[in-house]
CSV table of C-alpha atoms and ligand atoms in Angstrom, one decimal:
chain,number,residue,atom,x,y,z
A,24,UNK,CA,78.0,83.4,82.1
A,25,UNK,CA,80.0,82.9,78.6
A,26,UNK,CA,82.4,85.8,79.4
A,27,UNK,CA,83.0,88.1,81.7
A,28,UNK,CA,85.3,90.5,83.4
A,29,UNK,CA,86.6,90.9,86.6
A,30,UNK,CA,87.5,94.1,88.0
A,31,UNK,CA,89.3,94.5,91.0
A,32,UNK,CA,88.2,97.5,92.7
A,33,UNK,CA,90.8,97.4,95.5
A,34,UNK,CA,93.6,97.6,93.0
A,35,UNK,CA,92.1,100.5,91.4
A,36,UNK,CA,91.6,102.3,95.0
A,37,UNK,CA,95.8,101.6,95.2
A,38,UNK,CA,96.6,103.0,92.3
A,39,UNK,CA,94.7,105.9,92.8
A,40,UNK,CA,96.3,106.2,96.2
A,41,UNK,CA,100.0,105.7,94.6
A,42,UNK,CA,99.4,108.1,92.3
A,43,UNK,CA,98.2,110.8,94.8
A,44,UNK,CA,101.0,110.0,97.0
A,45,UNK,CA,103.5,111.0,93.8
A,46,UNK,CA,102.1,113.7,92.6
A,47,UNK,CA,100.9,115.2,96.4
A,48,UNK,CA,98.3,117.5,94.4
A,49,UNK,CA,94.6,116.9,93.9
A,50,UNK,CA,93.3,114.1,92.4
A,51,UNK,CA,90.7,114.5,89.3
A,52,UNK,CA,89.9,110.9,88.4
A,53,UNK,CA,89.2,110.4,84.7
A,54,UNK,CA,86.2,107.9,84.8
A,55,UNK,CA,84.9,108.4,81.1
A,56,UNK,CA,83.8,105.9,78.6
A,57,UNK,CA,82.6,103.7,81.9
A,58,UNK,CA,85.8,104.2,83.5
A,59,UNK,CA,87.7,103.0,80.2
A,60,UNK,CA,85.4,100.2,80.0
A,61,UNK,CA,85.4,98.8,83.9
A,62,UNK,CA,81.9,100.6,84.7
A,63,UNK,CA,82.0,104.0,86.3
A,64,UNK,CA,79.2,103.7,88.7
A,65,UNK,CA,81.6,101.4,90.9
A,66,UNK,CA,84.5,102.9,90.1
A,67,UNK,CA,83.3,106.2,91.2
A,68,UNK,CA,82.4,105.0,94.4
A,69,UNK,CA,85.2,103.1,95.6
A,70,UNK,CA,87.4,106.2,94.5
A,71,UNK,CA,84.9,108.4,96.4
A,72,UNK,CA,87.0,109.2,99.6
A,73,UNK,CA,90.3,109.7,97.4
A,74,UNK,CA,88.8,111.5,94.5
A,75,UNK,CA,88.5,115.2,95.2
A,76,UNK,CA,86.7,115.5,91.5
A,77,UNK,CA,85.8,113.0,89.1
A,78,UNK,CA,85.6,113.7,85.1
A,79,UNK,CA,84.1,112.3,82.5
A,80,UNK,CA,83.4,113.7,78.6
A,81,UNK,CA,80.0,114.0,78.4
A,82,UNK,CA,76.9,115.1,80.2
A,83,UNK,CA,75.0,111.8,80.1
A,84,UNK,CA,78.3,110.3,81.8
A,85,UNK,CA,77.6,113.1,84.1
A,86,UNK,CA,74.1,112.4,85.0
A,87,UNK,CA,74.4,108.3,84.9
A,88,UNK,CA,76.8,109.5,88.1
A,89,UNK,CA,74.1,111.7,89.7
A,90,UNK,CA,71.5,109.5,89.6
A,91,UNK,CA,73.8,107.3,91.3
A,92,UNK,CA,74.8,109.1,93.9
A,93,UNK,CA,77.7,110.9,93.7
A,94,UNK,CA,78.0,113.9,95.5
A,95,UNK,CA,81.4,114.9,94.6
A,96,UNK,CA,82.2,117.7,91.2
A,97,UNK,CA,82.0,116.0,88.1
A,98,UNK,CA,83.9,117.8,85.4
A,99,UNK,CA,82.4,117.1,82.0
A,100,UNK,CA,85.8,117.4,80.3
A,101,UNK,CA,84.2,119.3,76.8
A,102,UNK,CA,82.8,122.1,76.0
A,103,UNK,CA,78.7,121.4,75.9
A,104,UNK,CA,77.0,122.4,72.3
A,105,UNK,CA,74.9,125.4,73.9
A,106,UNK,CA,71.4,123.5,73.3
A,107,UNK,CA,73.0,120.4,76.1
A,108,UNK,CA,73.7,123.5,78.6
A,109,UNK,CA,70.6,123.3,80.5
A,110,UNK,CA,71.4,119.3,81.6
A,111,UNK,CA,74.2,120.1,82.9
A,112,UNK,CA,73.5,123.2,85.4
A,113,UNK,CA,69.9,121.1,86.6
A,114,UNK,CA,72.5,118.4,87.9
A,115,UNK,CA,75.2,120.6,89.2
A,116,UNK,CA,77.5,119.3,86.6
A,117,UNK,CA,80.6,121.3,85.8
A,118,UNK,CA,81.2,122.3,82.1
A,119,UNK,CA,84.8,122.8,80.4
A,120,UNK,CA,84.4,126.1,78.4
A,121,UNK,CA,85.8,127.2,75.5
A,122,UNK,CA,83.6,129.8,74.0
A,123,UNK,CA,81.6,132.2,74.6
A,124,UNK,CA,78.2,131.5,73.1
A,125,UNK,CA,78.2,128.2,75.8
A,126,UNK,CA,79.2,130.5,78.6
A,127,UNK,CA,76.3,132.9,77.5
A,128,UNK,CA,74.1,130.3,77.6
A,129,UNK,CA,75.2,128.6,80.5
A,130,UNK,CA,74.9,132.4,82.5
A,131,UNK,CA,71.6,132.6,81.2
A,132,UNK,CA,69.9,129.5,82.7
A,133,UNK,CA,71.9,130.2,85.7
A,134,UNK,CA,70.2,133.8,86.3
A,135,UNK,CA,66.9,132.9,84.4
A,136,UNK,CA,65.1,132.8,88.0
A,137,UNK,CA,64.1,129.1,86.8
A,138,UNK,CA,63.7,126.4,88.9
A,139,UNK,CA,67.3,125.2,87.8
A,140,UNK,CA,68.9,128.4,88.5
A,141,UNK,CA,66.9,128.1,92.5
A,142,UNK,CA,68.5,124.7,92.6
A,143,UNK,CA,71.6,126.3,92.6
A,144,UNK,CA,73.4,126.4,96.2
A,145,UNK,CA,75.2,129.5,95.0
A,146,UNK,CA,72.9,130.5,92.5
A,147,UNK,CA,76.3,130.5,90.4
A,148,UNK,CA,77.1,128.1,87.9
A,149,UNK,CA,81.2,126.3,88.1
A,150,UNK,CA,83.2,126.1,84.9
A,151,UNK,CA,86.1,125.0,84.0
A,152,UNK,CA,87.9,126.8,81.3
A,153,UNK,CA,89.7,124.6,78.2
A,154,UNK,CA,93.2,126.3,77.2
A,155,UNK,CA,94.4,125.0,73.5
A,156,UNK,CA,98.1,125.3,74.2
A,157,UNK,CA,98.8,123.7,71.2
A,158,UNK,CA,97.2,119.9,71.2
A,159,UNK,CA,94.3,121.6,69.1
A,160,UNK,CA,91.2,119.9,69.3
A,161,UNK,CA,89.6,121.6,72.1
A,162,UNK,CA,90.0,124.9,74.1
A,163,UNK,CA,90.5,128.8,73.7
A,164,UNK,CA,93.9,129.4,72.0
A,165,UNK,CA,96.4,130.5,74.9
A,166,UNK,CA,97.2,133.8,73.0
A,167,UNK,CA,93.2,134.8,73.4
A,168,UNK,CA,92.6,133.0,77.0
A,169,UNK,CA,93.2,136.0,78.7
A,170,UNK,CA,91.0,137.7,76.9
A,171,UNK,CA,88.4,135.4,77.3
A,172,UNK,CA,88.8,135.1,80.6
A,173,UNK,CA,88.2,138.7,81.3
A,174,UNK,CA,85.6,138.8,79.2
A,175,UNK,CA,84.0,136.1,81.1
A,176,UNK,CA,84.0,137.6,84.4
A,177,UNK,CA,81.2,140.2,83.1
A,178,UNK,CA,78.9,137.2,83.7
A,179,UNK,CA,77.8,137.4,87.0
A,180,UNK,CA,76.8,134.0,87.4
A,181,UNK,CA,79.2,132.3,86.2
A,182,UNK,CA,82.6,131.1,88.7
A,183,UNK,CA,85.5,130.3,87.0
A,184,UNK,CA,86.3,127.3,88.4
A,185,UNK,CA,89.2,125.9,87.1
A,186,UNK,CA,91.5,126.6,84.2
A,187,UNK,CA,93.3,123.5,82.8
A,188,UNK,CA,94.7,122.3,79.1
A,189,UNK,CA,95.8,119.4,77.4
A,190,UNK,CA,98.8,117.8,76.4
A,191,UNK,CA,99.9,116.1,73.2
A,192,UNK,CA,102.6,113.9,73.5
A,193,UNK,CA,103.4,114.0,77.4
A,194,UNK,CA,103.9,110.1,76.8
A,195,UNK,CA,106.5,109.8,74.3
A,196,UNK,CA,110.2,110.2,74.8
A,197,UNK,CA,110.8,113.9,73.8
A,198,UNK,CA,109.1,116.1,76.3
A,199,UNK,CA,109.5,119.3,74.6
A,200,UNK,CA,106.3,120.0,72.9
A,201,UNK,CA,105.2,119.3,76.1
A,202,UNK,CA,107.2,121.5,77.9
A,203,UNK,CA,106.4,124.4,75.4
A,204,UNK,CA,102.7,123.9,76.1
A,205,UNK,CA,103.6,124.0,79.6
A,206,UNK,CA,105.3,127.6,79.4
A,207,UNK,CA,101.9,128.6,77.0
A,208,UNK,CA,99.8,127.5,79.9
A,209,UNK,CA,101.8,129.0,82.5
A,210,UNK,CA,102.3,132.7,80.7
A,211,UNK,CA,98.1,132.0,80.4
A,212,UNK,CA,97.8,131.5,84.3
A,213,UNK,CA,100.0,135.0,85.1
A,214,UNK,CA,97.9,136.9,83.0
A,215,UNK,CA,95.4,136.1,85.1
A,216,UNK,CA,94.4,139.2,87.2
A,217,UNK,CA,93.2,137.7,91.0
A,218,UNK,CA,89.2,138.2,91.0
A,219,UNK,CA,88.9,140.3,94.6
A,220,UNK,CA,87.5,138.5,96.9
A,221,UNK,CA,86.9,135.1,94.7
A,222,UNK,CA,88.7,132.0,94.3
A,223,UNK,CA,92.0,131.3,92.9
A,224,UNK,CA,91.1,129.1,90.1
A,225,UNK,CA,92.3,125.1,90.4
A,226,UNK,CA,94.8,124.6,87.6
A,227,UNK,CA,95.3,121.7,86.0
A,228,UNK,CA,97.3,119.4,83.1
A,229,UNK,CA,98.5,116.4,83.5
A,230,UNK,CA,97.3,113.2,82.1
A,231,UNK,CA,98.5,110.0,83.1
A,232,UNK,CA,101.4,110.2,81.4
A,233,UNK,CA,102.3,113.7,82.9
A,234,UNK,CA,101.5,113.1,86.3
A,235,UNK,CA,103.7,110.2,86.1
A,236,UNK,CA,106.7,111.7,84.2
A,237,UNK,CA,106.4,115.2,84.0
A,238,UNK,CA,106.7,117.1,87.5
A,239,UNK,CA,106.1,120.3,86.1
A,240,UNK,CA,102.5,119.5,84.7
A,241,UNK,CA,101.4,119.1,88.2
A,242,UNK,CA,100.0,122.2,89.0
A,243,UNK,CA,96.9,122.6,91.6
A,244,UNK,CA,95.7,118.7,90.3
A,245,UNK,CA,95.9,116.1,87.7
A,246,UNK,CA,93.9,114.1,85.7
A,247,UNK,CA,94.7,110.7,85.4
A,248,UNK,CA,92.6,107.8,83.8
A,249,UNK,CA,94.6,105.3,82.5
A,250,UNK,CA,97.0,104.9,85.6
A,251,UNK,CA,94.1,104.4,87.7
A,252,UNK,CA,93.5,101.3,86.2
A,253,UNK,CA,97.0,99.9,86.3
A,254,UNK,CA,98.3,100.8,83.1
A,255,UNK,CA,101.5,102.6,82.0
A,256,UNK,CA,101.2,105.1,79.2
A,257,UNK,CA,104.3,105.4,78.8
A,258,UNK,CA,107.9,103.8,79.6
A,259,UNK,CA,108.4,105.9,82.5
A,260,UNK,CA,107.3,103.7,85.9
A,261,UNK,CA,107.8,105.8,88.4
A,262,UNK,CA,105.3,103.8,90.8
A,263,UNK,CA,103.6,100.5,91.2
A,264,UNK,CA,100.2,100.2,89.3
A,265,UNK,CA,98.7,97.2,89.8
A,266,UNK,CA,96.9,95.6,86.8
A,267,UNK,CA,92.4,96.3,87.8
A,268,UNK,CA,91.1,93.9,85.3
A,269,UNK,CA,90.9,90.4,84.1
A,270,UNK,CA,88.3,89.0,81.2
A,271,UNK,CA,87.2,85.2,80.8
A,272,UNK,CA,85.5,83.2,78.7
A,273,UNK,CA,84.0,79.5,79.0
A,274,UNK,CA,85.1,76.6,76.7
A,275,UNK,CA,81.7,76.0,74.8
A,276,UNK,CA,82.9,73.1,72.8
A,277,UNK,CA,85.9,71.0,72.1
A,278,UNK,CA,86.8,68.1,69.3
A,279,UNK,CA,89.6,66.7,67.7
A,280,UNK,CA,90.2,67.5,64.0
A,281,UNK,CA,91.8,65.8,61.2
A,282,UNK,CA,95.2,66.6,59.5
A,283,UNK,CA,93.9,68.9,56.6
A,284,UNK,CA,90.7,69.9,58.0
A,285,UNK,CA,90.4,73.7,58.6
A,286,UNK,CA,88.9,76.5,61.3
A,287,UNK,CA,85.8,79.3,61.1
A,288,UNK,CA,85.5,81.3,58.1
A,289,UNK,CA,87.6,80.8,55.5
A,290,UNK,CA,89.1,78.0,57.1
A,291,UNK,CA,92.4,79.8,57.4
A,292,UNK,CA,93.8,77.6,59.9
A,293,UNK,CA,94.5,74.2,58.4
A,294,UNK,CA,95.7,71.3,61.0
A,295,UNK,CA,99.3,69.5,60.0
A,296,UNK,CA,98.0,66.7,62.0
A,297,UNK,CA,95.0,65.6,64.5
A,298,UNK,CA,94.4,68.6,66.4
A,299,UNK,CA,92.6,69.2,69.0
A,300,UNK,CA,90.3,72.7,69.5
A,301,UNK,CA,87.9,74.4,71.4
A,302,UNK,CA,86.0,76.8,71.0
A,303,UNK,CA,85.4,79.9,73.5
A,304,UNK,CA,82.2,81.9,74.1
A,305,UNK,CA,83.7,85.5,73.2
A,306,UNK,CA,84.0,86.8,69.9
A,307,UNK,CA,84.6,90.8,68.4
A,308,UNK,CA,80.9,91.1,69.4
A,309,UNK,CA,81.8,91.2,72.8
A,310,UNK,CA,84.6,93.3,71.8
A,311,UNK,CA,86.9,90.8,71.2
A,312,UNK,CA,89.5,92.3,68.3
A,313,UNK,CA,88.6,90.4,65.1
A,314,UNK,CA,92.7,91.3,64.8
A,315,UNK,CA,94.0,88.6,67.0
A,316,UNK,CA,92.4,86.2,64.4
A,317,UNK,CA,95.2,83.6,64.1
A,318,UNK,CA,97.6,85.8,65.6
A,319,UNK,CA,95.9,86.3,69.5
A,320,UNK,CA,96.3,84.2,72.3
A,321,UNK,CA,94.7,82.7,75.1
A,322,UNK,CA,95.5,81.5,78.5
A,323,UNK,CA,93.5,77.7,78.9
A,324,UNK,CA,94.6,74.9,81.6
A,325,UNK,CA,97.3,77.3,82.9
A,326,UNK,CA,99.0,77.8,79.7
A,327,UNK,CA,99.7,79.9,76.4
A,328,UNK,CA,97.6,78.6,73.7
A,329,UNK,CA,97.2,80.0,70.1
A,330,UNK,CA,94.1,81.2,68.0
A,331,UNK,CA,93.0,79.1,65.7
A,332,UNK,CA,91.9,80.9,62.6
A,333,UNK,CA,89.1,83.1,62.7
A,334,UNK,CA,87.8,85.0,65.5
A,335,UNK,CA,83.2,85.0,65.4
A,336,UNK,CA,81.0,86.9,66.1
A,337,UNK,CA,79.9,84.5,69.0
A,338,UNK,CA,82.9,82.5,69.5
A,339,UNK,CA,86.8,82.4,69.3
A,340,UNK,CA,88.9,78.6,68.5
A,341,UNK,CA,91.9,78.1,70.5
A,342,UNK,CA,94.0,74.8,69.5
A,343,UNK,CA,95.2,73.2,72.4
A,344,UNK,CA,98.1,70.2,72.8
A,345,UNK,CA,97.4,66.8,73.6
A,346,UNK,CA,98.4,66.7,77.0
A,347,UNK,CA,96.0,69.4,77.5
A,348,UNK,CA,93.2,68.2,80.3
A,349,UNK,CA,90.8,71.2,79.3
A,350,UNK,CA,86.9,70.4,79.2
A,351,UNK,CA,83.6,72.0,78.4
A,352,UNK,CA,82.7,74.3,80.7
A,353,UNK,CA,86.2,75.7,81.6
A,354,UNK,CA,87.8,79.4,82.2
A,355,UNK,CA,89.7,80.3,79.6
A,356,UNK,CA,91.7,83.8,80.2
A,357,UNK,CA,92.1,86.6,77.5
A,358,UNK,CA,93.1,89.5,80.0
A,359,UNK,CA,94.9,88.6,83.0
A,360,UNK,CA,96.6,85.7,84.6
A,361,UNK,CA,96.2,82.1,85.3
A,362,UNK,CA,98.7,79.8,86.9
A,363,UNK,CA,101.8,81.2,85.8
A,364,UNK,CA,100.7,82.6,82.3
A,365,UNK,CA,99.6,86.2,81.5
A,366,UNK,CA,98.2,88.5,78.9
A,367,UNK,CA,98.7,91.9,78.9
A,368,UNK,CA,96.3,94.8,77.7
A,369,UNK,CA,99.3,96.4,76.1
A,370,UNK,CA,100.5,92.9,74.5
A,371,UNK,CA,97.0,92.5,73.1
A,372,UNK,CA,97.0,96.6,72.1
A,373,UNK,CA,100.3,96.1,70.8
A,374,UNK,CA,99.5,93.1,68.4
A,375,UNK,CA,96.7,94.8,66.7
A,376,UNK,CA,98.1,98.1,65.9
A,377,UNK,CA,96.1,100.1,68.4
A,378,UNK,CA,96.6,101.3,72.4
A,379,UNK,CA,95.4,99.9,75.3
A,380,UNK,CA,92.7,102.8,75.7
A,381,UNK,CA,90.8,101.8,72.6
A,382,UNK,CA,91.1,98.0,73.7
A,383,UNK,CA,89.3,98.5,77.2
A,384,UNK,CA,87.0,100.5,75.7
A,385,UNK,CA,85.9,98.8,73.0
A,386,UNK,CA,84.8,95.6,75.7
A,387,UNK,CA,81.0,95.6,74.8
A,388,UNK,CA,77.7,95.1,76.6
A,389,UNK,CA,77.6,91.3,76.9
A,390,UNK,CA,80.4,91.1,78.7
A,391,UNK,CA,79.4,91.4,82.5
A,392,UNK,CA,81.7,92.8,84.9
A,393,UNK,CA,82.0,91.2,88.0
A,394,UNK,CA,83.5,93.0,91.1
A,395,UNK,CA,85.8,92.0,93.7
A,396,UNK,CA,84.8,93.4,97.0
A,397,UNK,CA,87.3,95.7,98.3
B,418,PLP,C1,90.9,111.4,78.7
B,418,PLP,C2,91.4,112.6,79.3
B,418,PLP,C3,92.3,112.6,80.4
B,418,PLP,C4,92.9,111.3,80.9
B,418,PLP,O1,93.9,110.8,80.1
B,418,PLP,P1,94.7,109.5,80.4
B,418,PLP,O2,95.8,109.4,79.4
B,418,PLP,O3,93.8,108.3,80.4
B,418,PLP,O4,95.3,109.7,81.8
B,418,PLP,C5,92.7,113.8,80.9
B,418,PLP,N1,92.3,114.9,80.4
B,418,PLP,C6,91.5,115.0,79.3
B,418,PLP,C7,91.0,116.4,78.8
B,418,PLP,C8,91.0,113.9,78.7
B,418,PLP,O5,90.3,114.0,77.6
């Protein structure tokens, strides 16, 4: 292999655990975008006996789970375009809501007498219904929910589920927006009148940020996905994560260049004196961001060592010092530690302009993960 990363599944199952032991509520583990990039078959099953419900945002994410396996709910975390309904109820999925021409639609297969609707246990299709309490890009505005929700229990076959919402800025300093959506949500939740004889609907909020920070977000579960795999989104560190994830890359090729000679396109790097380089096997088309170009670093023979001007397609050159004993064939380390040197996702985030989240996501398909046993 060129690159690769390794996930450590054991340290994702601990900080899973960690944060179920803070928060004491249910556990709804966020395992979209391939569990932010570390592959969500695996993750989903080594989170199985914690997890009380997984989510993920869309229905193929959904049924790559199925297929799989799991057995647990899956909450698709968005609303379904009414034509992508019928995917969802034929593998037992559970929808977010947030308007009524899905919840039609999703009532209609359910009491079609189809096939799907026999496959049913219940004969009753779950939803989850989407409150915008003010992060507005999803949901039924909190001054119409209740209305919606009444109106929603004239379909017979659907069972509200769960009634959650969103927060906007639960990770930065000021917690007052969030705390105002918090009293929306809650005014939302005792307008509720109790359905006789039915469930009391799980109630839900908190992201990783809010579980971590905000106690009052708690409500029946939360919904963490960043935490889970050992990173802070916020300065608040309430409890150990431990970091899930480390990428390599092989040294492909080394020389020794001349004072004045330059590096990749554009030859941006130009050495002051003999240099020598080598080059990695990783470049932004393994997701690599072309951003660390002569700004990034990596960790070779134990140490810090810079980027070289710029980053490939294919490959990435790292100049190394002379009493460097680094040969073709090597690990190099771009996530994680080696020896006593470490790279951060959120240094790496942080010197690109962007967040962590976009970072593991954005690792692409050549890039094999590798798991640790746990
Ligand atoms: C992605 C997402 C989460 C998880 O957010 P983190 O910040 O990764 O913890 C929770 N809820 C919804 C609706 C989401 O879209």
């Amino acid at each position: 292999m060129r690159t690769w990363v390794e996930v450590n599944l054991k340290a994702i199952q601990s900080n899973a655990a960690a944060i179920k032991a803070h928060t004491g509520r249910g556990l709804i583990s966020v395992v979209k975008a391939d569990a932010y990039g570390h592959g969500a078959v695996p993750v989903t099953k080594v989170l199985h006996p914690i997890a009380d419900m997984f989510a993920v945002a869309t229905g193929t994410e959904g049924v790559e789970l199925r297929q799989a396996g799991v057995r647990k709910p899956i909450l698709i975390l968005f609303s379904p375009l009414p034509d992508c309904a019928e995917v969802l109820v034929a593998h037992e999925l559970t929808p977010a809501i947030d308007n009524w021409h899905v919840a039609k639609r999703l009532n209609e297969i359910a009491a079609g007498g189809s096939s799907l609707a026999q496959q049913l246990a219940t004969g009753r299709v779950k939803v989850h219904v989407d409150v915008n309490t003010g992060m507005n890009r999803s949901g039924v505005r909190y001054t119409e929910a209740g209305q919606f929700l009444n109106r929603l229990k004239t379909l017979q076959q659907l069972e509200i589920e769960g009634i959650f919402t969103h927060l906007a800025t639960a990770d930065e300093a000021d917690k007052s927006y969030a705390y105002l959506q918090l009293r929306r949500f809650s005014s939302v939740l005792a307008s509720v009148p109790n359905v006789p004889g039915g469930n009391v609907p799980i109630t839900h909020a908190a992201n990783s940020a809010a579980a971590l920070a905000i106690p009052e977000s708690h409500f029946g579960a939360v919904r963490p996905g960043l935490s889970l795999y050992g990173i802070y989104p916020s300065v608040e560190k309430p409890i150990q994560l431990q970091p899930t994830l480390t990428w390599k890359a092989r040294v492909g090729w080394i020389d020794c260049i001349a004072p004045g000679e330059g590096v990749s396109y554009g030859l941006t790097y130009k050495a002051s004196h003999q240099t020598r380089v080598a080059g990695l096997q990783v470049g932004y088309g393994d997701g690599y961001p072309r951003a660390l170009s002569g700004t990034g670093e990596v960790v070779i023979g134990g140490a810090r060592r810079p980027i070289a001007g710029r980053l490939c397609m294919d490959v990435t050159v790292v100049r190394l010092e002379p009493s460097d004993t680094v040969a073709v064939g090597d690990e190099a380390v771009l996530i994680g530690k080696q020896g006593d040197a470490e790279i951060s996702i959120d240094e790496i985030a942080h010197r690109v302009g962007t967040i962590p989240y976009e970072i593991l996501t954005q690792i692409g398909k050549r890039v094999k993960r590798v798991y640790t046993p746990t």
